Amino acid sequence: MDTAAELESGSEDESGTTPTPTPASPVTQLSLWPPPRSTRHSERRRRQVTLVSAVVVVVLALAGGIAAALTLTADEVQDDVAEADRTHLDAFVGSWSGEMVQVDTEGDYVADWHAEVRIEDGAERGSTAWTTFACSGTLEQTAAEGDRLVYTYTETADPQDRCVDGAELTVSPEGGGLAAEWSSVTREGTRMVSTGLLE
């Protein structure tokens, strides 16, 4: 067996050759190709991507479903509101007539007169005849205040020059008819108000 002195660098072994010094690193050769990759991490990454994709698809499907449900609900609400409006306006549509009592600004009695009113579908327009005074005109809705509709009266006929152009009619449902109030200002500046029930 060789002693430490014999194994010193540069000394020969029994065969007469100089031994190759042992390098400090256990790697004796370098490869030009990278070592094969571990599939353990790439499989985990693939599973994470698949999971995230599935979650995104589920979230998008839920969001789409919720949006569709909200849209349908909003449409149903609008339809319900429109139907309620139509039902409400149907109470005004039709032909009505009745006796009106007219008073002046001080509340003093002026006259009784007969009115006929026709309100068209949708309650936006109509026509009227004040038969006692032989006047007639058109109605156009200018306001809706709760269960009351307001119309502007535009005169189309007044052969005896007894009526006031530009009067205002306010109607609201009452007992199967329409409570009516005509308001106008005469040429002399006197405010006249006529009230009655149209049936």
PDB file of C-alpha atoms in Angstrom:
ATOM      1  CA  MET A   1       0.000   0.000   0.000  1.00  0.00           C
ATOM      2  CA  ASP A   2       1.245   3.428  -0.852  1.00  0.00           C
ATOM      3  CA  THR A   3       1.875   5.892   1.850  1.00  0.00           C
ATOM      4  CA  ALA A   4       0.779   9.471   1.795  1.00  0.00           C
ATOM      5  CA  ALA A   5       4.255  10.503   0.780  1.00  0.00           C
ATOM      6  CA  GLU A   6       4.146   8.208  -2.201  1.00  0.00           C
ATOM      7  CA  LEU A   7       0.755   9.563  -3.333  1.00  0.00           C
ATOM      8  CA  GLU A   8       1.877  13.135  -3.406  1.00  0.00           C
ATOM      9  CA  SER A   9       1.384  15.008  -6.613  1.00  0.00           C
ATOM     10  CA  GLY A  10       3.818  14.003  -9.240  1.00  0.00           C
ATOM     11  CA  SER A  11       4.694  10.656  -7.629  1.00  0.00           C
ATOM     12  CA  GLU A  12       4.260   7.481  -9.591  1.00  0.00           C
ATOM     13  CA  ASP A  13       2.124   4.543  -8.585  1.00  0.00           C
ATOM     14  CA  GLU A  14       3.070   0.877  -8.831  1.00  0.00           C
ATOM     15  CA  SER A  15       2.448   0.806 -12.576  1.00  0.00           C
ATOM     16  CA  GLY A  16       4.842   3.643 -13.060  1.00  0.00           C
ATOM     17  CA  THR A  17       2.308   6.230 -14.151  1.00  0.00           C
ATOM     18  CA  THR A  18       1.495   9.490 -12.537  1.00  0.00           C
ATOM     19  CA  PRO A  19      -2.080   9.434 -11.190  1.00  0.00           C
ATOM     20  CA  THR A  20      -4.569  12.062 -12.415  1.00  0.00           C
ATOM     21  CA  PRO A  21      -5.395  14.544  -9.695  1.00  0.00           C
ATOM     22  CA  THR A  22      -8.999  14.291  -8.410  1.00  0.00           C
ATOM     23  CA  PRO A  23     -10.988  17.488  -9.121  1.00  0.00           C
ATOM     24  CA  ALA A  24     -12.877  19.268  -6.324  1.00  0.00           C
ATOM     25  CA  SER A  25     -16.248  18.926  -8.193  1.00  0.00           C
ATOM     26  CA  PRO A  26     -17.849  15.566  -8.770  1.00  0.00           C
ATOM     27  CA  VAL A  27     -18.805  16.637 -12.353  1.00  0.00           C
ATOM     28  CA  THR A  28     -16.258  15.263 -14.742  1.00  0.00           C
ATOM     29  CA  GLN A  29     -17.926  16.138 -18.038  1.00  0.00           C
ATOM     30  CA  LEU A  30     -20.137  18.944 -19.344  1.00  0.00           C
ATOM     31  CA  SER A  31     -23.035  18.233 -21.677  1.00  0.00           C
ATOM     32  CA  LEU A  32     -23.901  20.576 -24.526  1.00  0.00           C
ATOM     33  CA  TRP A  33     -27.606  19.749 -24.095  1.00  0.00           C
ATOM     34  CA  PRO A  34     -29.692  20.895 -21.103  1.00  0.00           C
ATOM     35  CA  PRO A  35     -30.802  18.139 -18.786  1.00  0.00           C
ATOM     36  CA  PRO A  36     -34.378  16.887 -19.301  1.00  0.00           C
ATOM     37  CA  ARG A  37     -36.984  19.089 -17.581  1.00  0.00           C
ATOM     38  CA  SER A  38     -39.019  17.813 -14.751  1.00  0.00           C
ATOM     39  CA  THR A  39     -42.685  17.414 -15.727  1.00  0.00           C
ATOM     40  CA  ARG A  40     -43.782  17.755 -12.132  1.00  0.00           C
ATOM     41  CA  HIS A  41     -43.987  21.605 -12.295  1.00  0.00           C
ATOM     42  CA  SER A  42     -45.395  21.828 -15.811  1.00  0.00           C
ATOM     43  CA  GLU A  43     -48.230  19.443 -14.875  1.00  0.00           C
ATOM     44  CA  ARG A  44     -49.056  21.602 -11.858  1.00  0.00           C
ATOM     45  CA  ARG A  45     -49.022  24.723 -14.052  1.00  0.00           C
ATOM     46  CA  ARG A  46     -51.289  23.015 -16.576  1.00  0.00           C
ATOM     47  CA  ARG A  47     -53.742  22.054 -13.823  1.00  0.00           C
ATOM     48  CA  GLN A  48     -53.715  25.633 -12.472  1.00  0.00           C
ATOM     49  CA  VAL A  49     -54.398  27.077 -15.943  1.00  0.00           C
ATOM     50  CA  THR A  50     -57.228  24.593 -16.450  1.00  0.00           C
ATOM     51  CA  LEU A  51     -58.715  25.432 -13.046  1.00  0.00           C
ATOM     52  CA  VAL A  52     -58.470  29.203 -13.625  1.00  0.00           C
ATOM     53  CA  SER A  53     -60.041  28.803 -17.080  1.00  0.00           C
ATOM     54  CA  ALA A  54     -62.909  26.779 -15.630  1.00  0.00           C
ATOM     55  CA  VAL A  55     -63.483  29.402 -12.912  1.00  0.00           C
ATOM     56  CA  VAL A  56     -63.476  32.204 -15.515  1.00  0.00           C
ATOM     57  CA  VAL A  57     -65.989  30.308 -17.673  1.00  0.00           C
ATOM     58  CA  VAL A  58     -68.269  29.722 -14.669  1.00  0.00           C
ATOM     59  CA  VAL A  59     -68.031  33.387 -13.587  1.00  0.00           C
ATOM     60  CA  LEU A  60     -68.774  34.605 -17.115  1.00  0.00           C
ATOM     61  CA  ALA A  61     -71.717  32.220 -17.405  1.00  0.00           C
ATOM     62  CA  LEU A  62     -73.099  33.416 -14.066  1.00  0.00           C
ATOM     63  CA  ALA A  63     -72.589  37.056 -15.021  1.00  0.00           C
ATOM     64  CA  GLY A  64     -74.327  36.464 -18.353  1.00  0.00           C
ATOM     65  CA  GLY A  65     -77.199  34.682 -16.624  1.00  0.00           C
ATOM     66  CA  ILE A  66     -77.577  37.451 -14.058  1.00  0.00           C
ATOM     67  CA  ALA A  67     -77.436  40.124 -16.772  1.00  0.00           C
ATOM     68  CA  ALA A  68     -80.060  38.256 -18.801  1.00  0.00           C
ATOM     69  CA  ALA A  69     -82.263  37.834 -15.732  1.00  0.00           C
ATOM     70  CA  LEU A  70     -81.934  41.523 -14.866  1.00  0.00           C
ATOM     71  CA  THR A  71     -82.719  42.511 -18.445  1.00  0.00           C
ATOM     72  CA  LEU A  72     -85.789  40.293 -18.486  1.00  0.00           C
ATOM     73  CA  THR A  73     -86.853  41.609 -15.095  1.00  0.00           C
ATOM     74  CA  ALA A  74     -86.354  45.226 -16.234  1.00  0.00           C
ATOM     75  CA  ASP A  75     -88.353  44.499 -19.398  1.00  0.00           C
ATOM     76  CA  GLU A  76     -91.117  42.892 -17.340  1.00  0.00           C
ATOM     77  CA  VAL A  77     -91.182  45.881 -14.983  1.00  0.00           C
ATOM     78  CA  GLN A  78     -91.370  48.291 -17.941  1.00  0.00           C
ATOM     79  CA  ASP A  79     -94.135  46.186 -19.475  1.00  0.00           C
ATOM     80  CA  ASP A  80     -95.993  46.178 -16.158  1.00  0.00           C
ATOM     81  CA  VAL A  81     -95.614  49.951 -15.838  1.00  0.00           C
ATOM     82  CA  ALA A  82     -96.744  50.445 -19.437  1.00  0.00           C
ATOM     83  CA  GLU A  83     -99.705  48.120 -18.844  1.00  0.00           C
ATOM     84  CA  ALA A  84    -100.609  49.974 -15.641  1.00  0.00           C
ATOM     85  CA  ASP A  85    -100.401  53.277 -17.536  1.00  0.00           C
ATOM     86  CA  ARG A  86    -102.625  51.902 -20.300  1.00  0.00           C
ATOM     87  CA  THR A  87    -105.103  50.564 -17.746  1.00  0.00           C
ATOM     88  CA  HIS A  88    -105.014  53.909 -15.939  1.00  0.00           C
ATOM     89  CA  LEU A  89    -105.546  55.829 -19.186  1.00  0.00           C
ATOM     90  CA  ASP A  90    -108.360  53.490 -20.243  1.00  0.00           C
ATOM     91  CA  ALA A  91    -110.425  55.024 -17.443  1.00  0.00           C
ATOM     92  CA  PHE A  92    -110.410  58.311 -19.402  1.00  0.00           C
ATOM     93  CA  VAL A  93    -111.031  56.999 -22.916  1.00  0.00           C
ATOM     94  CA  GLY A  94    -114.540  57.280 -24.278  1.00  0.00           C
ATOM     95  CA  SER A  95    -117.429  59.711 -24.744  1.00  0.00           C
ATOM     96  CA  TRP A  96    -118.652  61.646 -21.711  1.00  0.00           C
ATOM     97  CA  SER A  97    -121.321  64.259 -21.103  1.00  0.00           C
ATOM     98  CA  GLY A  98    -122.741  66.182 -18.183  1.00  0.00           C
ATOM     99  CA  GLU A  99    -123.951  69.453 -16.701  1.00  0.00           C
ATOM    100  CA  MET A 100    -121.411  72.051 -15.628  1.00  0.00           C
ATOM    101  CA  VAL A 101    -121.916  74.838 -13.078  1.00  0.00           C
ATOM    102  CA  GLN A 102    -119.937  78.000 -13.790  1.00  0.00           C
ATOM    103  CA  VAL A 103    -118.810  80.552 -11.159  1.00  0.00           C
ATOM    104  CA  ASP A 104    -116.669  83.649 -11.432  1.00  0.00           C
ATOM    105  CA  THR A 105    -113.563  84.714  -9.517  1.00  0.00           C
ATOM    106  CA  GLU A 106    -115.594  85.633  -6.428  1.00  0.00           C
ATOM    107  CA  GLY A 107    -117.447  82.318  -6.535  1.00  0.00           C
ATOM    108  CA  ASP A 108    -120.694  83.887  -7.719  1.00  0.00           C
ATOM    109  CA  TYR A 109    -122.940  81.746  -9.892  1.00  0.00           C
ATOM    110  CA  VAL A 110    -122.796  82.572 -13.619  1.00  0.00           C
ATOM    111  CA  ALA A 111    -124.492  79.781 -15.607  1.00  0.00           C
ATOM    112  CA  ASP A 112    -125.302  76.097 -16.062  1.00  0.00           C
ATOM    113  CA  TRP A 113    -124.227  74.557 -19.336  1.00  0.00           C
ATOM    114  CA  HIS A 114    -123.988  71.153 -21.013  1.00  0.00           C
ATOM    115  CA  ALA A 115    -120.625  69.715 -22.090  1.00  0.00           C
ATOM    116  CA  GLU A 116    -119.807  66.710 -24.250  1.00  0.00           C
ATOM    117  CA  VAL A 117    -116.261  65.356 -24.223  1.00  0.00           C
ATOM    118  CA  ARG A 118    -114.673  62.604 -26.285  1.00  0.00           C
ATOM    119  CA  ILE A 119    -111.215  61.301 -25.278  1.00  0.00           C
ATOM    120  CA  GLU A 120    -109.381  59.150 -27.816  1.00  0.00           C
ATOM    121  CA  ASP A 121    -107.327  55.973 -27.232  1.00  0.00           C
ATOM    122  CA  GLY A 122    -104.126  56.761 -25.364  1.00  0.00           C
ATOM    123  CA  ALA A 123    -105.899  59.734 -23.742  1.00  0.00           C
ATOM    124  CA  GLU A 124    -103.555  62.206 -25.445  1.00  0.00           C
ATOM    125  CA  ARG A 125    -106.206  63.939 -27.559  1.00  0.00           C
ATOM    126  CA  GLY A 126    -109.892  64.466 -27.756  1.00  0.00           C
ATOM    127  CA  SER A 127    -112.666  66.830 -28.715  1.00  0.00           C
ATOM    128  CA  THR A 128    -115.457  68.638 -26.977  1.00  0.00           C
ATOM    129  CA  ALA A 129    -118.718  70.442 -27.643  1.00  0.00           C
ATOM    130  CA  TRP A 130    -120.306  73.000 -25.327  1.00  0.00           C
ATOM    131  CA  THR A 131    -123.805  72.413 -26.649  1.00  0.00           C
ATOM    132  CA  THR A 132    -125.470  75.144 -24.570  1.00  0.00           C
ATOM    133  CA  PHE A 133    -123.242  77.767 -26.217  1.00  0.00           C
ATOM    134  CA  ALA A 134    -122.915  76.006 -29.636  1.00  0.00           C
ATOM    135  CA  CYS A 135    -119.104  75.917 -29.270  1.00  0.00           C
ATOM    136  CA  SER A 136    -116.706  73.096 -30.079  1.00  0.00           C
ATOM    137  CA  GLY A 137    -112.999  72.483 -30.066  1.00  0.00           C
ATOM    138  CA  THR A 138    -110.121  70.043 -29.715  1.00  0.00           C
ATOM    139  CA  LEU A 139    -108.371  68.772 -26.598  1.00  0.00           C
ATOM    140  CA  GLU A 140    -104.687  68.048 -26.226  1.00  0.00           C
ATOM    141  CA  GLN A 141    -103.188  66.569 -23.072  1.00  0.00           C
ATOM    142  CA  THR A 142    -100.613  68.878 -21.503  1.00  0.00           C
ATOM    143  CA  ALA A 143    -100.060  67.267 -18.102  1.00  0.00           C
ATOM    144  CA  ALA A 144    -100.680  64.143 -16.052  1.00  0.00           C
ATOM    145  CA  GLU A 145    -100.773  64.691 -12.290  1.00  0.00           C
ATOM    146  CA  GLY A 146    -101.384  61.447 -10.418  1.00  0.00           C
ATOM    147  CA  ASP A 147    -104.872  60.306 -11.434  1.00  0.00           C
ATOM    148  CA  ARG A 148    -105.677  63.644 -13.114  1.00  0.00           C
ATOM    149  CA  LEU A 149    -105.183  64.593 -16.748  1.00  0.00           C
ATOM    150  CA  VAL A 150    -105.014  68.180 -17.949  1.00  0.00           C
ATOM    151  CA  TYR A 151    -106.043  69.208 -21.470  1.00  0.00           C
ATOM    152  CA  THR A 152    -105.807  72.462 -23.374  1.00  0.00           C
ATOM    153  CA  TYR A 153    -108.960  73.387 -25.262  1.00  0.00           C
ATOM    154  CA  THR A 154    -108.502  74.969 -28.682  1.00  0.00           C
ATOM    155  CA  GLU A 155    -111.675  76.406 -30.168  1.00  0.00           C
ATOM    156  CA  THR A 156    -112.726  75.294 -33.652  1.00  0.00           C
ATOM    157  CA  ALA A 157    -116.274  76.727 -33.741  1.00  0.00           C
ATOM    158  CA  ASP A 158    -117.985  79.612 -31.871  1.00  0.00           C
ATOM    159  CA  PRO A 159    -120.737  80.989 -34.140  1.00  0.00           C
ATOM    160  CA  GLN A 160    -122.297  83.173 -31.427  1.00  0.00           C
ATOM    161  CA  ASP A 161    -118.958  84.404 -30.040  1.00  0.00           C
ATOM    162  CA  ARG A 162    -119.856  83.203 -26.541  1.00  0.00           C
ATOM    163  CA  CYS A 163    -116.954  80.854 -25.671  1.00  0.00           C
ATOM    164  CA  VAL A 164    -113.354  81.390 -24.577  1.00  0.00           C
ATOM    165  CA  ASP A 165    -110.527  79.964 -26.662  1.00  0.00           C
ATOM    166  CA  GLY A 166    -107.623  78.491 -24.731  1.00  0.00           C
ATOM    167  CA  ALA A 167    -109.579  77.070 -21.778  1.00  0.00           C
ATOM    168  CA  GLU A 168    -108.154  74.264 -19.673  1.00  0.00           C
ATOM    169  CA  LEU A 169    -109.947  71.017 -18.811  1.00  0.00           C
ATOM    170  CA  THR A 170    -108.872  68.882 -15.843  1.00  0.00           C
ATOM    171  CA  VAL A 171    -110.458  65.438 -15.427  1.00  0.00           C
ATOM    172  CA  SER A 172    -110.085  62.599 -12.925  1.00  0.00           C
ATOM    173  CA  PRO A 173    -111.988  59.310 -12.512  1.00  0.00           C
ATOM    174  CA  GLU A 174    -114.927  59.488 -10.118  1.00  0.00           C
ATOM    175  CA  GLY A 175    -117.658  56.903  -9.551  1.00  0.00           C
ATOM    176  CA  GLY A 176    -117.574  55.426 -13.049  1.00  0.00           C
ATOM    177  CA  GLY A 177    -117.411  58.879 -14.648  1.00  0.00           C
ATOM    178  CA  LEU A 178    -115.046  61.820 -14.816  1.00  0.00           C
ATOM    179  CA  ALA A 179    -114.959  64.740 -12.418  1.00  0.00           C
ATOM    180  CA  ALA A 180    -114.373  67.732 -14.697  1.00  0.00           C
ATOM    181  CA  GLU A 181    -113.186  71.276 -14.140  1.00  0.00           C
ATOM    182  CA  TRP A 182    -113.058  73.859 -16.912  1.00  0.00           C
ATOM    183  CA  SER A 183    -110.950  76.936 -16.242  1.00  0.00           C
ATOM    184  CA  SER A 184    -110.773  79.995 -18.475  1.00  0.00           C
ATOM    185  CA  VAL A 185    -110.239  83.741 -18.462  1.00  0.00           C
ATOM    186  CA  THR A 186    -112.722  85.917 -20.338  1.00  0.00           C
ATOM    187  CA  ARG A 187    -111.748  88.723 -22.708  1.00  0.00           C
ATOM    188  CA  GLU A 188    -112.485  91.155 -19.872  1.00  0.00           C
ATOM    189  CA  GLY A 189    -109.993  89.310 -17.621  1.00  0.00           C
ATOM    190  CA  THR A 190    -112.493  87.519 -15.359  1.00  0.00           C
ATOM    191  CA  ARG A 191    -111.489  84.025 -14.360  1.00  0.00           C
ATOM    192  CA  MET A 192    -114.333  81.512 -14.785  1.00  0.00           C
ATOM    193  CA  VAL A 193    -114.402  78.001 -13.332  1.00  0.00           C
ATOM    194  CA  SER A 194    -116.988  75.365 -14.252  1.00  0.00           C
ATOM    195  CA  THR A 195    -117.251  72.046 -12.426  1.00  0.00           C
ATOM    196  CA  GLY A 196    -119.374  68.962 -12.930  1.00  0.00           C
ATOM    197  CA  LEU A 197    -119.502  65.196 -13.387  1.00  0.00           C
ATOM    198  CA  LEU A 198    -119.239  63.741 -16.877  1.00  0.00           C
ATOM    199  CA  GLU A 199    -120.835  60.332 -17.293  1.00  0.00           C
TER     200      GLU A 199
END
